[in-house]
Tab-separated table of C-alpha atoms and ligand atoms in Angstrom:
chain	number	residue	atom	x	y	z
A	684	MET	CA	0.750	-94.016	20.979
A	685	LYS	CA	1.971	-91.573	18.456
A	686	LEU	CA	1.953	-92.962	14.732
A	687	LYS	CA	5.589	-91.806	14.252
A	688	THR	CA	7.002	-94.204	17.043
A	689	ILE	CA	5.664	-97.247	15.495
A	690	ALA	CA	8.247	-99.325	13.795
A	691	PHE	CA	7.966	-99.040	9.679
A	692	SER	CA	7.948	-102.977	9.394
A	693	ALA	CA	5.091	-102.804	12.122
A	694	LEU	CA	3.273	-100.365	9.809
A	695	LEU	CA	3.778	-102.321	6.683
A	696	ALA	CA	2.951	-105.706	8.432
A	697	TYR	CA	-0.863	-106.512	7.193
A	698	GLY	CA	-3.156	-106.824	10.377
A	699	THR	CA	-0.251	-106.965	12.631
A	700	SER	CA	-0.300	-103.807	14.592
A	701	ALA	CA	-0.464	-103.690	18.131
A	702	VAL	CA	-2.782	-100.458	17.980
A	703	THR	CA	-6.327	-101.031	18.836
A	704	ASN	CA	-8.837	-100.712	16.190
A	705	ALA	CA	-5.820	-99.582	13.508
A	706	GLN	CA	-6.213	-99.981	10.104
A	707	PRO	CA	-4.241	-102.818	8.371
A	708	ALA	CA	-1.257	-101.821	6.144
A	709	PRO	CA	-2.294	-102.423	2.495
A	710	LYS	CA	-0.842	-105.412	1.051
A	711	PRO	CA	2.181	-105.324	-0.992
A	712	PHE	CA	1.299	-105.641	-4.778
A	713	GLY	CA	3.382	-107.718	-7.188
A	714	VAL	CA	7.109	-108.225	-6.933
A	715	THR	CA	8.691	-106.143	-4.437
A	716	PRO	CA	12.574	-105.211	-3.631
A	717	ASN	CA	14.975	-107.559	-1.456
A	718	ASP	CA	16.713	-106.155	1.572
A	719	ARG	CA	19.978	-105.650	-0.945
A	720	GLN	CA	17.634	-103.458	-3.043
A	721	LEU	CA	16.041	-101.420	-0.202
A	722	GLU	CA	19.744	-100.516	1.219
A	723	TRP	CA	20.818	-99.872	-2.203
A	724	TYR	CA	17.903	-96.996	-3.107
A	725	ASP	CA	18.626	-95.583	0.081
A	726	ARG	CA	22.259	-94.750	-1.213
A	727	GLU	CA	20.639	-92.785	-3.952
A	728	MET	CA	24.367	-92.056	-5.229
A	729	ILE	CA	27.228	-94.060	-5.534
A	730	ALA	CA	30.698	-92.716	-7.153
A	731	PHE	CA	32.527	-94.651	-9.758
A	732	PHE	CA	36.285	-94.649	-9.757
A	733	HIS	CA	37.718	-95.632	-13.380
A	734	PHE	CA	41.391	-95.839	-12.505
A	735	GLY	CA	43.981	-98.139	-14.231
A	736	ILE	CA	46.727	-98.634	-16.645
A	737	ASN	CA	44.442	-96.568	-19.230
A	738	THR	CA	45.033	-93.700	-16.990
A	739	PHE	CA	48.713	-93.827	-17.942
A	740	GLU	CA	48.221	-94.017	-21.812
A	741	ASN	CA	47.322	-91.482	-24.059
A	742	PHE	CA	43.377	-91.050	-24.411
A	743	VAL	CA	42.912	-94.931	-23.912
A	744	ASN	CA	39.580	-96.049	-22.377
A	745	GLU	CA	39.383	-99.788	-23.214
A	746	GLY	CA	42.724	-101.346	-23.274
A	747	ASP	CA	44.115	-103.602	-25.486
A	748	GLY	CA	45.819	-105.607	-22.484
A	749	LYS	CA	49.326	-104.925	-23.901
A	750	ALA	CA	50.193	-102.220	-22.340
A	751	PRO	CA	53.366	-102.992	-19.842
A	752	ALA	CA	52.479	-103.174	-16.288
A	753	ALA	CA	55.242	-100.683	-15.328
A	754	ILE	CA	53.854	-97.948	-16.604
A	755	PHE	CA	51.158	-97.638	-13.643
A	756	ASN	CA	52.691	-95.135	-11.426
A	757	PRO	CA	50.490	-92.480	-9.692
A	758	THR	CA	52.657	-90.217	-7.978
A	759	ALA	CA	50.363	-88.908	-5.139
A	760	LEU	CA	47.467	-91.480	-4.826
A	761	ASP	CA	45.348	-90.502	-1.972
A	762	CYS	CA	42.179	-92.543	-1.708
A	763	ASN	CA	41.193	-90.082	1.244
A	764	GLN	CA	41.206	-87.027	-0.914
A	765	TRP	CA	38.631	-89.442	-3.304
A	766	MET	CA	36.491	-89.923	0.183
A	767	GLN	CA	36.388	-86.061	0.646
A	768	THR	CA	34.884	-85.395	-2.505
A	769	LEU	CA	32.429	-88.160	-2.028
A	770	LYS	CA	31.560	-86.616	1.955
A	771	ASN	CA	31.174	-83.007	0.387
A	772	ALA	CA	29.133	-84.566	-2.009
A	773	GLY	CA	26.836	-86.207	0.338
A	774	ILE	CA	27.737	-89.585	-1.538
A	775	PRO	CA	27.552	-92.849	0.731
A	776	ALA	CA	29.155	-95.709	-1.611
A	777	ALA	CA	31.778	-95.784	-4.195
A	778	ILE	CA	33.048	-98.541	-6.668
A	779	LEU	CA	36.282	-99.006	-8.013
A	780	THR	CA	37.643	-100.878	-10.993
A	781	ALA	CA	39.799	-103.317	-9.733
A	782	LYS	CA	40.265	-104.676	-13.134
A	783	HIS	CA	39.018	-103.124	-16.383
A	784	ALA	CA	38.905	-104.889	-19.817
A	785	ASP	CA	42.625	-104.537	-20.378
A	786	GLY	CA	43.191	-107.060	-17.369
A	787	PHE	CA	45.408	-104.989	-15.322
A	788	CYS	CA	44.859	-105.750	-11.645
A	789	LEU	CA	44.998	-103.052	-8.976
A	790	TRP	CA	45.603	-105.665	-6.220
A	791	PRO	CA	48.490	-107.812	-6.442
A	792	SER	CA	46.417	-110.832	-7.589
A	793	ALA	CA	48.406	-114.467	-6.882
A	794	TYR	CA	46.871	-115.210	-10.207
A	795	THR	CA	48.457	-113.255	-12.572
A	796	ASP	CA	51.383	-111.214	-13.144
A	797	TYR	CA	49.760	-108.272	-14.852
A	798	SER	CA	49.263	-106.066	-11.674
A	799	VAL	CA	50.475	-103.583	-9.468
A	800	LYS	CA	52.948	-105.952	-8.230
A	801	ASN	CA	54.975	-105.502	-11.813
A	802	SER	CA	54.494	-101.717	-11.819
A	803	ALA	CA	56.910	-98.931	-10.894
A	804	TRP	CA	54.496	-97.631	-8.237
A	805	LYS	CA	55.743	-98.278	-4.788
A	806	ASN	CA	58.350	-100.868	-6.222
A	807	GLY	CA	55.632	-103.189	-6.917
A	808	LYS	CA	54.512	-103.134	-3.060
A	809	GLY	CA	51.393	-101.283	-3.467
A	810	ASP	CA	47.825	-102.318	-3.451
A	811	VAL	CA	45.088	-99.576	-4.877
A	812	VAL	CA	42.282	-101.867	-3.768
A	813	ARG	CA	43.689	-101.937	-0.415
A	814	GLU	CA	44.051	-98.240	-0.145
A	815	PHE	CA	40.415	-97.576	-1.194
A	816	VAL	CA	38.851	-100.122	0.875
A	817	ASP	CA	40.833	-98.597	3.651
A	818	ALA	CA	39.745	-95.177	3.044
A	819	CYS	CA	36.341	-95.930	2.626
A	820	GLU	CA	36.159	-97.896	5.946
A	821	GLU	CA	37.813	-94.849	7.699
A	822	ASN	CA	35.377	-92.193	5.669
A	823	GLY	CA	32.173	-94.465	6.298
A	824	ILE	CA	31.897	-94.834	2.596
A	825	LYS	CA	30.319	-98.547	1.630
A	826	ALA	CA	32.929	-99.836	-0.890
A	827	GLY	CA	31.975	-101.632	-3.963
A	828	ILE	CA	34.284	-103.655	-6.507
A	829	TYR	CA	33.943	-103.708	-10.464
A	830	LEU	CA	36.125	-106.935	-11.744
A	831	GLY	CA	35.546	-106.504	-15.385
A	832	PRO	CA	34.612	-110.087	-16.749
A	833	HIS	CA	35.916	-108.826	-20.044
A	834	ASP	CA	39.694	-109.329	-19.963
A	835	ARG	CA	41.741	-108.451	-23.249
A	836	HIS	CA	44.894	-109.304	-21.464
A	837	GLU	CA	44.026	-112.974	-20.633
A	838	HIS	CA	42.885	-113.623	-24.272
A	839	LEU	CA	46.139	-112.857	-25.476
A	840	HIS	CA	47.618	-116.168	-23.641
A	841	PRO	CA	47.658	-118.671	-26.359
A	842	GLU	CA	46.039	-121.356	-24.190
A	843	TYR	CA	43.003	-119.051	-23.678
A	844	THR	CA	39.702	-120.784	-23.342
A	845	THR	CA	36.446	-119.695	-21.660
A	846	GLU	CA	36.785	-122.644	-19.250
A	847	LYS	CA	40.259	-121.675	-17.972
A	848	TYR	CA	38.982	-117.873	-17.780
A	849	LYS	CA	35.942	-118.808	-15.854
A	850	LYS	CA	38.487	-120.325	-13.041
A	851	TYR	CA	40.789	-117.313	-13.669
A	852	TYR	CA	38.307	-115.105	-12.741
A	853	ALA	CA	36.491	-117.048	-10.093
A	854	ASN	CA	39.822	-117.283	-8.068
A	855	GLN	CA	40.058	-113.334	-8.835
A	856	LEU	CA	36.488	-112.574	-7.390
A	857	ARG	CA	37.081	-115.036	-4.256
A	858	GLU	CA	40.393	-112.655	-3.527
A	859	LEU	CA	38.543	-109.676	-3.653
A	860	MET	CA	35.445	-110.670	-1.889
A	861	THR	CA	37.287	-112.530	1.031
A	862	ASP	CA	40.705	-110.211	1.486
A	863	TYR	CA	38.862	-106.954	1.681
A	864	GLY	CA	36.265	-106.744	4.137
A	865	LYS	CA	32.779	-105.813	3.209
A	866	ILE	CA	32.144	-105.327	-0.294
A	867	TRP	CA	28.543	-103.479	-1.051
A	868	GLU	CA	28.488	-103.882	-4.685
A	869	THR	CA	29.794	-105.942	-7.540
A	870	TRP	CA	29.482	-104.595	-11.260
A	871	TRP	CA	29.443	-107.210	-13.816
A	872	ASP	CA	29.702	-105.153	-16.954
A	873	GLY	CA	28.296	-106.415	-20.030
A	874	ALA	CA	30.668	-104.870	-22.443
A	875	GLY	CA	32.555	-107.150	-24.613
A	876	ALA	CA	31.532	-110.102	-22.332
A	877	ASP	CA	29.303	-111.903	-24.690
A	878	GLU	CA	31.128	-115.159	-24.834
A	879	LEU	CA	30.445	-115.382	-20.977
A	880	THR	CA	27.288	-117.428	-20.800
A	881	THR	CA	24.762	-117.588	-17.864
A	882	PRO	CA	26.292	-120.753	-16.782
A	883	VAL	CA	29.669	-119.218	-16.388
A	884	TYR	CA	27.906	-116.562	-14.178
A	885	THR	CA	26.281	-119.161	-11.959
A	886	GLU	CA	29.687	-120.203	-10.598
A	887	TRP	CA	30.690	-116.677	-9.941
A	888	PHE	CA	27.542	-115.601	-8.406
A	889	LYS	CA	27.621	-118.502	-5.554
A	890	ILE	CA	31.135	-117.206	-4.753
A	891	VAL	CA	29.608	-113.626	-4.345
A	892	ARG	CA	26.706	-114.754	-2.341
A	893	GLU	CA	28.325	-117.129	-0.147
A	894	THR	CA	31.010	-114.549	0.822
A	895	GLN	CA	28.932	-111.302	0.743
A	896	PRO	CA	25.448	-111.944	0.989
A	897	ASP	CA	24.664	-108.286	1.168
A	898	CYS	CA	26.572	-107.371	-1.470
A	899	VAL	CA	24.333	-105.789	-4.404
A	900	ILE	CA	24.920	-107.353	-8.008
A	901	PHE	CA	25.158	-105.061	-11.003
A	902	GLY	CA	24.442	-107.462	-13.966
A	903	THR	CA	23.103	-107.102	-17.845
A	904	LYS	CA	22.631	-109.708	-20.384
A	905	ASN	CA	24.039	-113.103	-19.332
A	906	SER	CA	24.640	-112.245	-15.694
A	907	TYR	CA	20.880	-110.843	-15.529
A	908	PRO	CA	19.237	-113.771	-13.958
A	909	PHE	CA	21.637	-113.086	-10.691
A	910	ALA	CA	21.111	-108.981	-11.023
A	911	ASP	CA	19.785	-107.137	-8.065
A	912	VAL	CA	20.037	-103.949	-10.192
A	913	ARG	CA	20.058	-103.628	-14.094
A	914	TRP	CA	21.544	-101.305	-16.526
A	915	MET	CA	19.681	-98.487	-17.435
A	916	GLY	CA	20.291	-98.768	-21.065
A	917	ASN	CA	22.347	-95.663	-22.056
A	918	GLU	CA	25.390	-93.834	-20.403
A	919	ALA	CA	24.167	-90.427	-20.718
A	920	GLY	CA	22.198	-90.516	-17.455
A	921	HIS	CA	18.588	-90.549	-19.208
A	922	CYS	CA	16.200	-93.034	-17.517
A	923	GLY	CA	12.909	-93.616	-19.456
A	924	ASP	CA	9.784	-92.108	-18.657
A	925	PRO	CA	8.164	-94.105	-17.096
A	926	CYS	CA	11.216	-96.051	-15.190
A	927	TRP	CA	9.671	-99.170	-13.531
A	928	SER	CA	11.692	-101.358	-11.310
A	929	THR	CA	9.850	-104.242	-12.488
A	930	THR	CA	11.013	-105.921	-15.871
A	931	ASP	CA	10.988	-109.518	-17.198
A	932	SER	CA	13.365	-111.827	-18.366
A	933	ILE	CA	11.686	-112.581	-21.745
A	934	ALA	CA	12.125	-108.818	-22.433
A	935	ILE	CA	15.705	-108.342	-21.465
A	936	ARG	CA	16.479	-111.448	-23.947
A	937	ASP	CA	14.569	-109.906	-26.773
A	938	GLU	CA	16.839	-107.956	-29.237
A	939	ALA	CA	14.050	-105.513	-30.244
A	940	ALA	CA	12.453	-105.172	-26.699
A	941	TYR	CA	16.170	-104.902	-25.207
A	942	TYR	CA	16.957	-101.228	-24.524
A	943	ASP	CA	13.184	-100.264	-23.837
A	944	ALA	CA	13.303	-103.094	-21.236
A	945	LEU	CA	16.577	-101.637	-19.701
A	946	ASN	CA	15.668	-97.905	-19.860
A	947	GLN	CA	11.811	-98.200	-19.019
A	948	GLY	CA	11.473	-101.498	-17.058
A	949	VAL	CA	8.407	-103.081	-17.958
A	950	LEU	CA	4.789	-102.529	-16.224
A	951	ASN	CA	3.971	-105.536	-14.078
A	952	GLY	CA	6.948	-107.561	-15.112
A	953	ASN	CA	7.845	-110.733	-13.202
A	954	ALA	CA	11.077	-109.591	-11.923
A	955	TYR	CA	11.922	-106.512	-9.499
A	956	ILE	CA	15.544	-105.289	-10.858
A	957	PRO	CA	15.669	-101.509	-10.625
A	958	ALA	CA	18.020	-99.554	-12.934
A	959	GLU	CA	21.335	-98.047	-11.886
A	960	THR	CA	22.469	-94.997	-13.698
A	961	ASP	CA	26.094	-95.215	-14.914
A	962	VAL	CA	27.455	-91.654	-16.040
A	963	SER	CA	30.738	-89.915	-16.097
A	964	THR	CA	31.610	-86.624	-14.818
A	965	ARG	CA	33.959	-85.878	-18.382
A	966	PRO	CA	32.906	-87.136	-21.808
A	967	SER	CA	35.381	-90.680	-20.905
A	968	TRP	CA	35.174	-93.242	-18.357
A	969	PHE	CA	39.226	-92.629	-17.640
A	970	TYR	CA	40.938	-89.209	-16.784
A	971	HIS	CA	42.466	-87.362	-19.929
A	972	PRO	CA	43.890	-83.809	-19.038
A	973	GLU	CA	42.274	-82.613	-22.664
A	974	GLU	CA	38.986	-83.308	-20.994
A	975	ASP	CA	39.551	-80.718	-17.989
A	976	CYS	CA	37.520	-78.125	-19.881
A	977	ARG	CA	34.654	-80.657	-20.600
A	978	VAL	CA	33.903	-81.450	-16.876
A	979	LYS	CA	30.022	-81.646	-16.480
A	980	SER	CA	28.627	-78.379	-15.073
A	981	VAL	CA	26.666	-78.391	-12.058
A	982	ALA	CA	23.307	-77.604	-14.066
A	983	ASP	CA	24.314	-80.809	-16.095
A	984	LEU	CA	24.484	-82.855	-12.980
A	985	TRP	CA	21.474	-81.794	-11.837
A	986	ASP	CA	19.753	-82.640	-15.218
A	987	ILE	CA	21.428	-86.133	-14.792
A	988	TYR	CA	20.111	-86.284	-11.042
A	989	CYS	CA	16.517	-85.485	-12.047
A	990	THR	CA	16.372	-87.826	-14.806
A	991	SER	CA	18.046	-90.856	-12.837
A	992	VAL	CA	17.313	-90.443	-9.008
A	993	GLY	CA	14.069	-88.414	-9.914
A	994	ARG	CA	13.165	-91.324	-12.164
A	995	ASN	CA	13.163	-94.077	-9.877
A	996	SER	CA	16.978	-95.112	-10.303
A	997	VAL	CA	20.202	-94.839	-8.429
A	998	LEU	CA	22.940	-92.468	-10.008
A	999	LEU	CA	26.519	-93.983	-10.264
A	1000	LEU	CA	28.583	-91.144	-11.242
A	1001	ASN	CA	32.143	-91.468	-12.407
A	1002	PHE	CA	35.059	-89.740	-11.034
A	1003	PRO	CA	38.263	-90.464	-12.599
A	1004	PRO	CA	41.569	-89.916	-10.886
A	1005	ASP	CA	44.483	-88.665	-12.914
A	1006	ARG	CA	47.841	-89.784	-13.239
A	1007	ARG	CA	48.723	-88.323	-9.633
A	1008	GLY	CA	46.017	-90.855	-8.322
A	1009	LEU	CA	43.885	-87.592	-7.502
A	1010	LEU	CA	40.486	-86.262	-8.216
A	1011	HIS	CA	40.575	-82.855	-10.394
A	1012	SER	CA	39.547	-79.932	-8.216
A	1013	LYS	CA	36.468	-79.178	-10.813
A	1014	ASP	CA	35.202	-82.616	-10.719
A	1015	SER	CA	35.044	-82.453	-6.643
A	1016	LEU	CA	33.730	-79.021	-6.379
A	1017	ASN	CA	30.843	-79.512	-8.913
A	1018	ALA	CA	29.694	-82.540	-7.140
A	1019	ALA	CA	29.896	-80.540	-3.859
A	1020	THR	CA	27.886	-77.803	-5.242
A	1021	LEU	CA	25.507	-80.247	-6.805
A	1022	ARG	CA	24.772	-81.326	-3.279
A	1023	LYS	CA	24.480	-77.991	-1.558
A	1024	GLY	CA	21.767	-76.976	-4.444
A	1025	ILE	CA	19.897	-80.479	-3.976
A	1026	ASP	CA	19.974	-80.021	-0.057
A	1027	GLU	CA	18.913	-76.223	-0.500
A	1028	THR	CA	16.031	-77.221	-2.778
A	1029	PHE	CA	14.452	-80.151	-1.077
A	1030	SER	CA	14.649	-79.098	2.502
A	1031	ASN	CA	12.260	-76.277	2.010
A	1032	ASN	CA	8.742	-78.155	0.867
A	1033	LEU	CA	6.190	-75.409	0.470
A	1034	LEU	CA	3.751	-77.983	1.048
A	1035	ALA	CA	4.652	-78.396	4.704
A	1036	LYS	CA	2.127	-75.950	6.206
A	1037	SER	CA	-0.902	-76.655	4.204
A	1038	LYS	CA	-4.251	-78.259	5.066
A	1039	VAL	CA	-4.409	-81.407	3.304
A	1040	SER	CA	-7.661	-83.743	2.228
A	1041	ALA	CA	-8.193	-86.629	-0.014
A	1042	THR	CA	-11.040	-88.201	-1.673
A	1043	ASN	CA	-9.509	-91.837	-0.928
A	1044	LEU	CA	-8.871	-92.172	2.783
A	1045	ARG	CA	-8.019	-95.461	4.634
A	1046	GLY	CA	-8.033	-94.293	8.169
A	1047	LYS	CA	-5.970	-92.246	10.597
A	1048	LYS	CA	-2.836	-94.344	10.571
A	1049	PHE	CA	-2.681	-93.426	6.837
A	1050	ASP	CA	-3.513	-89.749	6.789
A	1051	PRO	CA	-2.572	-87.790	3.730
A	1052	ARG	CA	-0.932	-85.410	6.179
A	1053	TYR	CA	2.011	-87.824	6.276
A	1054	LEU	CA	2.742	-87.155	2.743
A	1055	ILE	CA	4.230	-83.791	4.204
A	1056	ASP	CA	5.773	-84.740	7.391
A	1057	ASN	CA	9.283	-85.132	6.230
A	1058	ASP	CA	9.009	-88.690	7.996
A	1059	PRO	CA	10.080	-91.479	5.488
A	1060	LYS	CA	8.499	-94.135	7.702
A	1061	THR	CA	5.003	-92.806	7.739
A	1062	TYR	CA	2.738	-92.531	4.999
A	1063	TYR	CA	-0.575	-91.855	3.403
A	1064	ALA	CA	-2.413	-94.950	1.751
A	1065	GLY	CA	-6.126	-95.530	0.500
A	1066	LYS	CA	-8.777	-98.018	0.616
A	1067	ASP	CA	-8.468	-101.362	-0.470
A	1068	GLY	CA	-10.176	-101.620	-4.043
A	1069	VAL	CA	-9.712	-97.922	-4.594
A	1070	VAL	CA	-6.834	-96.946	-6.630
A	1071	THR	CA	-7.752	-93.424	-7.277
A	1072	SER	CA	-7.488	-90.249	-5.393
A	1073	ASP	CA	-7.294	-86.724	-5.639
A	1074	ILE	CA	-5.051	-85.222	-2.879
A	1075	THR	CA	-5.606	-81.619	-2.305
A	1076	PHE	CA	-3.168	-79.381	-0.285
A	1077	THR	CA	-4.277	-75.809	0.843
A	1078	LEU	CA	-1.253	-73.493	1.325
A	1079	PRO	CA	-1.353	-70.603	4.024
A	1080	LYS	CA	-0.585	-68.224	1.051
A	1081	ALA	CA	0.147	-68.293	-2.617
A	1082	GLU	CA	3.673	-70.002	-3.309
A	1083	THR	CA	5.950	-69.811	-6.527
A	1084	PHE	CA	7.357	-73.223	-7.189
A	1085	ASP	CA	9.306	-74.991	-9.955
A	1086	CYS	CA	9.709	-78.532	-9.120
A	1087	LEU	CA	7.860	-81.241	-7.696
A	1088	MET	CA	8.608	-84.668	-5.915
A	1089	LEU	CA	6.374	-87.712	-5.232
A	1090	ARG	CA	7.658	-90.890	-3.227
A	1091	GLU	CA	5.826	-94.423	-3.121
A	1092	VAL	CA	6.281	-96.874	-0.707
A	1093	ILE	CA	8.150	-99.175	-2.574
A	1094	GLN	CA	8.424	-102.094	-0.121
A	1095	LEU	CA	4.584	-102.580	-1.328
A	1096	GLY	CA	5.649	-102.573	-4.998
A	1097	HIS	CA	4.632	-100.590	-8.012
A	1098	ARG	CA	0.809	-99.243	-7.364
A	1099	THR	CA	0.276	-96.284	-8.753
A	1100	THR	CA	0.324	-96.058	-12.862
A	1101	ARG	CA	-0.899	-92.822	-13.755
A	1102	TRP	CA	-0.654	-89.462	-12.307
A	1103	SER	CA	-0.572	-85.913	-12.456
A	1104	VAL	CA	-0.220	-82.535	-10.606
A	1105	GLU	CA	-2.904	-79.557	-10.692
A	1106	TYR	CA	-2.717	-75.873	-9.433
A	1107	SER	CA	-5.160	-73.433	-8.908
A	1108	ASN	CA	-5.583	-70.064	-6.882
A	1109	ASN	CA	-9.280	-70.100	-6.038
A	1110	GLY	CA	-9.633	-74.219	-5.103
A	1111	LYS	CA	-12.438	-74.466	-7.890
A	1112	ASP	CA	-10.249	-73.738	-11.314
A	1113	TRP	CA	-7.418	-76.180	-12.209
A	1114	THR	CA	-4.730	-76.195	-14.502
A	1115	THR	CA	-2.418	-79.129	-15.096
A	1116	ILE	CA	1.202	-78.625	-14.702
A	1117	PRO	CA	1.754	-79.546	-18.642
A	1118	GLU	CA	4.980	-81.657	-17.514
A	1119	THR	CA	2.808	-83.799	-15.292
A	1120	SER	CA	0.097	-84.762	-17.909
A	1121	SER	CA	1.537	-88.176	-18.926
A	1122	LEU	CA	3.001	-89.472	-15.508
A	1123	GLN	CA	2.817	-93.179	-15.191
A	1124	SER	CA	5.836	-94.924	-12.367
A	1125	VAL	CA	6.586	-93.316	-9.012
A	1126	GLY	CA	9.095	-95.796	-7.236
A	1127	ASN	CA	11.471	-94.586	-5.136
A	1128	LYS	CA	11.554	-90.796	-6.287
A	1129	TRP	CA	10.197	-88.912	-9.367
A	1130	ILE	CA	11.108	-85.612	-10.027
A	1131	VAL	CA	9.600	-83.130	-12.417
A	1132	ARG	CA	10.622	-79.814	-13.082
A	1133	PHE	CA	8.688	-77.056	-14.885
A	1134	ASN	CA	8.322	-73.263	-15.424
A	1135	PRO	CA	7.620	-71.485	-12.264
A	1136	VAL	CA	3.967	-71.518	-11.039
A	1137	THR	CA	2.480	-69.716	-8.374
A	1138	ALA	CA	-0.472	-71.024	-6.629
A	1139	LYS	CA	-2.312	-71.554	-3.276
A	1140	TYR	CA	-3.957	-74.833	-3.946
A	1141	VAL	CA	-2.065	-78.098	-5.214
A	1142	ARG	CA	-3.821	-80.924	-6.319
A	1143	LEU	CA	-2.195	-84.404	-6.747
A	1144	ARG	CA	-4.053	-86.804	-8.787
A	1145	ILE	CA	-3.765	-90.314	-8.451
A	1146	LEU	CA	-5.402	-91.393	-11.686
A	1147	ALA	CA	-5.102	-95.140	-12.208
A	1148	GLY	CA	-3.125	-98.027	-10.213
A	1149	ASN	CA	-2.369	-101.442	-9.824
A	1150	ALA	CA	-3.650	-101.108	-5.976
A	1151	THR	CA	-4.826	-98.731	-3.621
A	1152	PRO	CA	-1.926	-95.710	-3.345
A	1153	ALA	CA	0.697	-95.832	-0.861
A	1154	LEU	CA	2.822	-92.628	-0.905
A	1155	ASN	CA	5.155	-91.277	1.639
A	1156	THR	CA	6.308	-88.044	0.368
A	1157	PHE	CA	5.038	-85.292	-2.113
A	1158	GLY	CA	6.061	-81.805	-2.261
A	1159	VAL	CA	6.464	-78.870	-4.326
A	1160	TYR	CA	9.965	-76.484	-4.049
A	1161	LYS	CA	11.632	-73.694	-5.899
A	1162	GLN	CA	14.861	-75.075	-7.344
A	1163	SER	CA	18.167	-73.625	-5.771
A	1164	GLU	CA	20.015	-70.700	-7.853
A	1165	ILE	CA	23.069	-72.597	-7.371
A	1166	LEU	CA	22.070	-75.497	-9.469
A	1167	LYS	CA	21.990	-73.167	-12.433
A	1168	GLN	CA	26.009	-72.897	-12.592
B	1266	OTN	O1	30.283	-99.924	-27.219
B	1266	OTN	N1	29.768	-100.510	-26.049
B	1266	OTN	O2	29.951	-101.266	-25.713
B	1266	OTN	C1	28.776	-99.476	-25.164
B	1266	OTN	C2	28.784	-98.110	-26.115
B	1266	OTN	C3	27.875	-97.073	-25.362
B	1266	OTN	C4	27.518	-97.584	-24.247
B	1266	OTN	C5	27.663	-98.789	-23.488
B	1266	OTN	C6	28.174	-99.633	-24.285
B	1266	OTN	S1	28.439	-101.458	-23.636
B	1266	OTN	C7	27.104	-101.403	-22.136
B	1266	OTN	O3	27.949	-100.987	-20.878
B	1266	OTN	C8	26.861	-101.243	-20.145
B	1266	OTN	C9	27.698	-100.455	-19.165
B	1266	OTN	O4	27.502	-98.967	-19.312
B	1266	OTN	C10	26.723	-102.511	-19.818
B	1266	OTN	O5	27.845	-103.388	-19.508
B	1266	OTN	C11	26.187	-102.914	-21.027
B	1266	OTN	O6	25.618	-104.462	-20.824
B	1266	OTN	C12	27.198	-102.730	-22.119
B	1266	OTN	O7	26.447	-103.580	-23.079
């Protein structure tokens, strides 16, 4: 039986393989991802669409809830055009701001008049959420919903109380979670939402889990106990180095440790809550024509990709639709070029034809050559109790590279905690790539860029760990020229 035909679950299942004399898979270490988190990691990138009444005001990003509903009037809304951008950019999921902090609802909620039903758009008969989920469905994109917990419009009501708001929000959440098909992610923004305590979120959490069992919950602060994924700590796209998927509930509640716990995670923390990186293609979250000249370049997006996806996170990249209800061509083009550059770079692993040896071997089924077979289902693992390993790649000829990528078997927990990469031209004298001299976490994907190196030998050094290494991909690459634009 060829290894690649064995189901991955069987490979992971300790001691249950049908293969005679097969080595058992390593046991998972510590807390590990649930099925929702595994699906979320697979997306790699998600699109964010900040669209709403702010779009129709002059340079507003956090509306005060007072703008008249009537001003919402996109002249050419086409969610299929948004989806075309995502397809060209290889982005498989998208989240729409169904209600941002201004409280204006993009769907005709039965619980408020502050919505599309009192706008000029389609004479109040339109439903942006419906058009969004239908376009997602048509284009094979996973739909997600941002229902802002903070609502300035509701606060304007003289009889406002948190208890009343809890019910109001619950009703709206139920509408969105039951009337619009499968929802893959819900986003509980922590901004402005401090009065919403954990018991408030407990009610809302029950609604999400009852109606949408596969829905990933983004949570911060008081919604953190229910979160599948955490905020990464800044809106610039810079995950920490390290960036652990594990964190712990005490650190996240401690004022001083809060940002570090979000940005870097906590090594061997008690909860598996990986970081999601939200960042906009423009300085603002909502569209402003003044920012057409400040759209992030392909090189900026590549930097962000490397410090988010390439630091064990998932990138939530915001594309703000304009007053027509369309994405600007610059944002779309840059995202498509980024995809082309990523594919060009990582489709050519310069180690692919090399000979591989390792100092720590578990057996044939976990051979180090599985690191370069381009099959995410096979992996290299070491012997139980031995956490270090030097894995040497001998290339057929010297190659020039300026980028590397390592992936861990995340189902088996964070195992490796210190690693570096060296190169050589005689297989005896080794030089450490300086940018790899203090690496710690691996997780789903870790990317490092550096000045070009030409070498015939490459050595991956696993220097410390919680458990014997379990790694499914290692590669060195030459960055595509188009990523420099
Ligand atoms: O002023 N802010 O509220 C703010 C400024 C810069 C960056 C973030 C924030 S709020 C922050 O937003 C996050 C989403 O991007 C999460 O919701 C956090 O919980 C929230 O504190």
